[in-house]
mmCIF file of C-alpha atoms in Angstrom:
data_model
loop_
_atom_site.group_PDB
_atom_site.id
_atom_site.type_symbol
_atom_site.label_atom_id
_atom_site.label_comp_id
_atom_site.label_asym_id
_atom_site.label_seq_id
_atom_site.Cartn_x
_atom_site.Cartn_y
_atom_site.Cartn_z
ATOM 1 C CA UNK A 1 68.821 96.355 88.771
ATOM 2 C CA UNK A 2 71.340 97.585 90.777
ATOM 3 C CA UNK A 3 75.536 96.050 91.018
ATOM 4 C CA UNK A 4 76.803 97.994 93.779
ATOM 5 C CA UNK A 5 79.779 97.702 95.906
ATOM 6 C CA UNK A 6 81.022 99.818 98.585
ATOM 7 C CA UNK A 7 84.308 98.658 100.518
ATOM 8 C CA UNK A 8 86.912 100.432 102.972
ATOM 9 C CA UNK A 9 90.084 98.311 103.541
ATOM 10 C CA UNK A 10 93.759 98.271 103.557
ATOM 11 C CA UNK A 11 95.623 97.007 100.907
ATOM 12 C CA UNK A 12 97.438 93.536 101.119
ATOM 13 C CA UNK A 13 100.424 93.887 98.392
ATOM 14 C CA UNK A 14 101.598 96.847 96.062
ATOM 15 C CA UNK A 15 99.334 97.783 93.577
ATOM 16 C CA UNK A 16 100.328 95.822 90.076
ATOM 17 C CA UNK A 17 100.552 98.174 86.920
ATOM 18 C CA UNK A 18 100.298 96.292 83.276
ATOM 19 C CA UNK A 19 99.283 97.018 79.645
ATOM 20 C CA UNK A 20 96.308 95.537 77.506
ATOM 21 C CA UNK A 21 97.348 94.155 74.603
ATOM 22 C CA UNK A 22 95.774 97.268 73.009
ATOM 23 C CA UNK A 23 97.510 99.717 75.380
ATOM 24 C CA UNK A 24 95.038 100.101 78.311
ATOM 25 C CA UNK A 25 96.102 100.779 81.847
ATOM 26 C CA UNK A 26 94.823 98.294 84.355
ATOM 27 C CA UNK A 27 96.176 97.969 87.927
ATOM 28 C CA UNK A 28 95.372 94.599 90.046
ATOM 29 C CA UNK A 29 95.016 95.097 93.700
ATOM 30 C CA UNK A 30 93.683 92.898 97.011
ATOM 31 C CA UNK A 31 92.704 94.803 100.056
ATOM 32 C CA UNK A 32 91.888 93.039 103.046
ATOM 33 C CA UNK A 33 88.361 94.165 104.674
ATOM 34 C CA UNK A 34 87.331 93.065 108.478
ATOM 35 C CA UNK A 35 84.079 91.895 109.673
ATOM 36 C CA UNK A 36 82.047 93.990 111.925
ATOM 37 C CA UNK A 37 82.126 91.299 114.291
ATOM 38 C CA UNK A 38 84.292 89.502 117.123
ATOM 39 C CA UNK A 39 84.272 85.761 117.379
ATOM 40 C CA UNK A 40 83.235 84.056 121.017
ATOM 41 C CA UNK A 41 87.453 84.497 121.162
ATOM 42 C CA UNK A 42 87.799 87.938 120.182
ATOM 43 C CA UNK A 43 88.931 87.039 116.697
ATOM 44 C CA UNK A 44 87.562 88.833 113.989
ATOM 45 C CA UNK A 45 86.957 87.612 110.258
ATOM 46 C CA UNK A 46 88.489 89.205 107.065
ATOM 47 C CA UNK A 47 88.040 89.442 103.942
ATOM 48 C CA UNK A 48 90.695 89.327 100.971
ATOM 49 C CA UNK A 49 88.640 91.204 97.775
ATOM 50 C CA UNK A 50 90.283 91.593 94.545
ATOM 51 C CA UNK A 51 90.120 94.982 92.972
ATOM 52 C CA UNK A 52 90.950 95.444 89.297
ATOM 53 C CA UNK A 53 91.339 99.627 88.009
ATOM 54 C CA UNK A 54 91.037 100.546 84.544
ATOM 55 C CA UNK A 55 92.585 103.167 82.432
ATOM 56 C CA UNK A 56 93.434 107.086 84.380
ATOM 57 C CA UNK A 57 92.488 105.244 87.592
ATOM 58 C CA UNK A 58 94.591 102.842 86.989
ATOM 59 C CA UNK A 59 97.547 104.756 86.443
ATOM 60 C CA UNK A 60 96.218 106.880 89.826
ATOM 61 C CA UNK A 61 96.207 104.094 92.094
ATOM 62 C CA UNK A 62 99.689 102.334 90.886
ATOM 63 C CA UNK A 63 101.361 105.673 91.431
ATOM 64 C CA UNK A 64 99.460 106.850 95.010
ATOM 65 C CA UNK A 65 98.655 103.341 96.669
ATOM 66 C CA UNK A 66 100.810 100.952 98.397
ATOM 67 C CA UNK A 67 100.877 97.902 101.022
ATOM 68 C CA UNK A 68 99.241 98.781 103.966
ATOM 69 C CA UNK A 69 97.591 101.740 102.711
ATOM 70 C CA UNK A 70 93.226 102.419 104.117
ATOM 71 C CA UNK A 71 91.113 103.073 100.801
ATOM 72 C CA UNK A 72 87.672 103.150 100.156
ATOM 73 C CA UNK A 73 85.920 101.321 97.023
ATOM 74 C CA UNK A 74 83.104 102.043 95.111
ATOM 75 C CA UNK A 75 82.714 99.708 92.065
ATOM 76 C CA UNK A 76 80.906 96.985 91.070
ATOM 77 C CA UNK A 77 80.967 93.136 91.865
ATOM 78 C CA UNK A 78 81.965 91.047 88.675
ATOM 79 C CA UNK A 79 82.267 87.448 88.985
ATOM 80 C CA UNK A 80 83.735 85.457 86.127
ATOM 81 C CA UNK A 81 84.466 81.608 85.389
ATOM 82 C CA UNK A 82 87.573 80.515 83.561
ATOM 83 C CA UNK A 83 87.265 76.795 81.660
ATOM 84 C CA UNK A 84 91.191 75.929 82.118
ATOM 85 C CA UNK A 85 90.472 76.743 86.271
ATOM 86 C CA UNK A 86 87.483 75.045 88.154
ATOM 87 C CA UNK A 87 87.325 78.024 90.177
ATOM 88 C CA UNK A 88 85.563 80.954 90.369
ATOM 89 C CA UNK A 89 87.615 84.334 90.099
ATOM 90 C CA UNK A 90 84.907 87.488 92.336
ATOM 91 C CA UNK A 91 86.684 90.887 91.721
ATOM 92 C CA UNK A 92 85.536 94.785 92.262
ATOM 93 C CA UNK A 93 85.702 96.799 88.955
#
């Protein structure tokens, strides 16, 4: 089986930099990815897609991304459930 993702976006906010409780680098991130296609009225769709960095990459993108910046992603989709929230968090790790 095969949990691939490729994306190319721009990003939506400044990347967010925090500590594990154990010390690990992750950086949160949304980038905001169009649709390859117009609407009847020229409008096209987007997509807002959370990505989540670990560790040295983490640390990379906090330091060299910012708002507005055109990336390209290749992780993998993780979908998880939280029981205090009824809904369902979809990020790219």
């Amino acid at each position: 089986m095969l949990n691939r993702i490729v994306l190319i976006g721009r990003l939506t906010r400044n990347p967010e930099l925090r500590m594990t409780n154990s010390g690990t680098p992750v950086c949160n991130f949304t980038i905001a990815v169009d649709r390859n296609y117009t609407k009847k009225n020229g409008e096209t769709d987007t997509d807002f897609i959370n990505i989540v960095t670990w560790r040295g990459l983490a640390e990379n993108c906090a330091k060299h991304l910012g708002k507005g910046r055109l990336v390209g992603i290749d992780g993998q989709l993780q979908i998880s459930f939280n029981s205090q929230s009824p809904t369902k968090g979809t990020a790219i790790c």
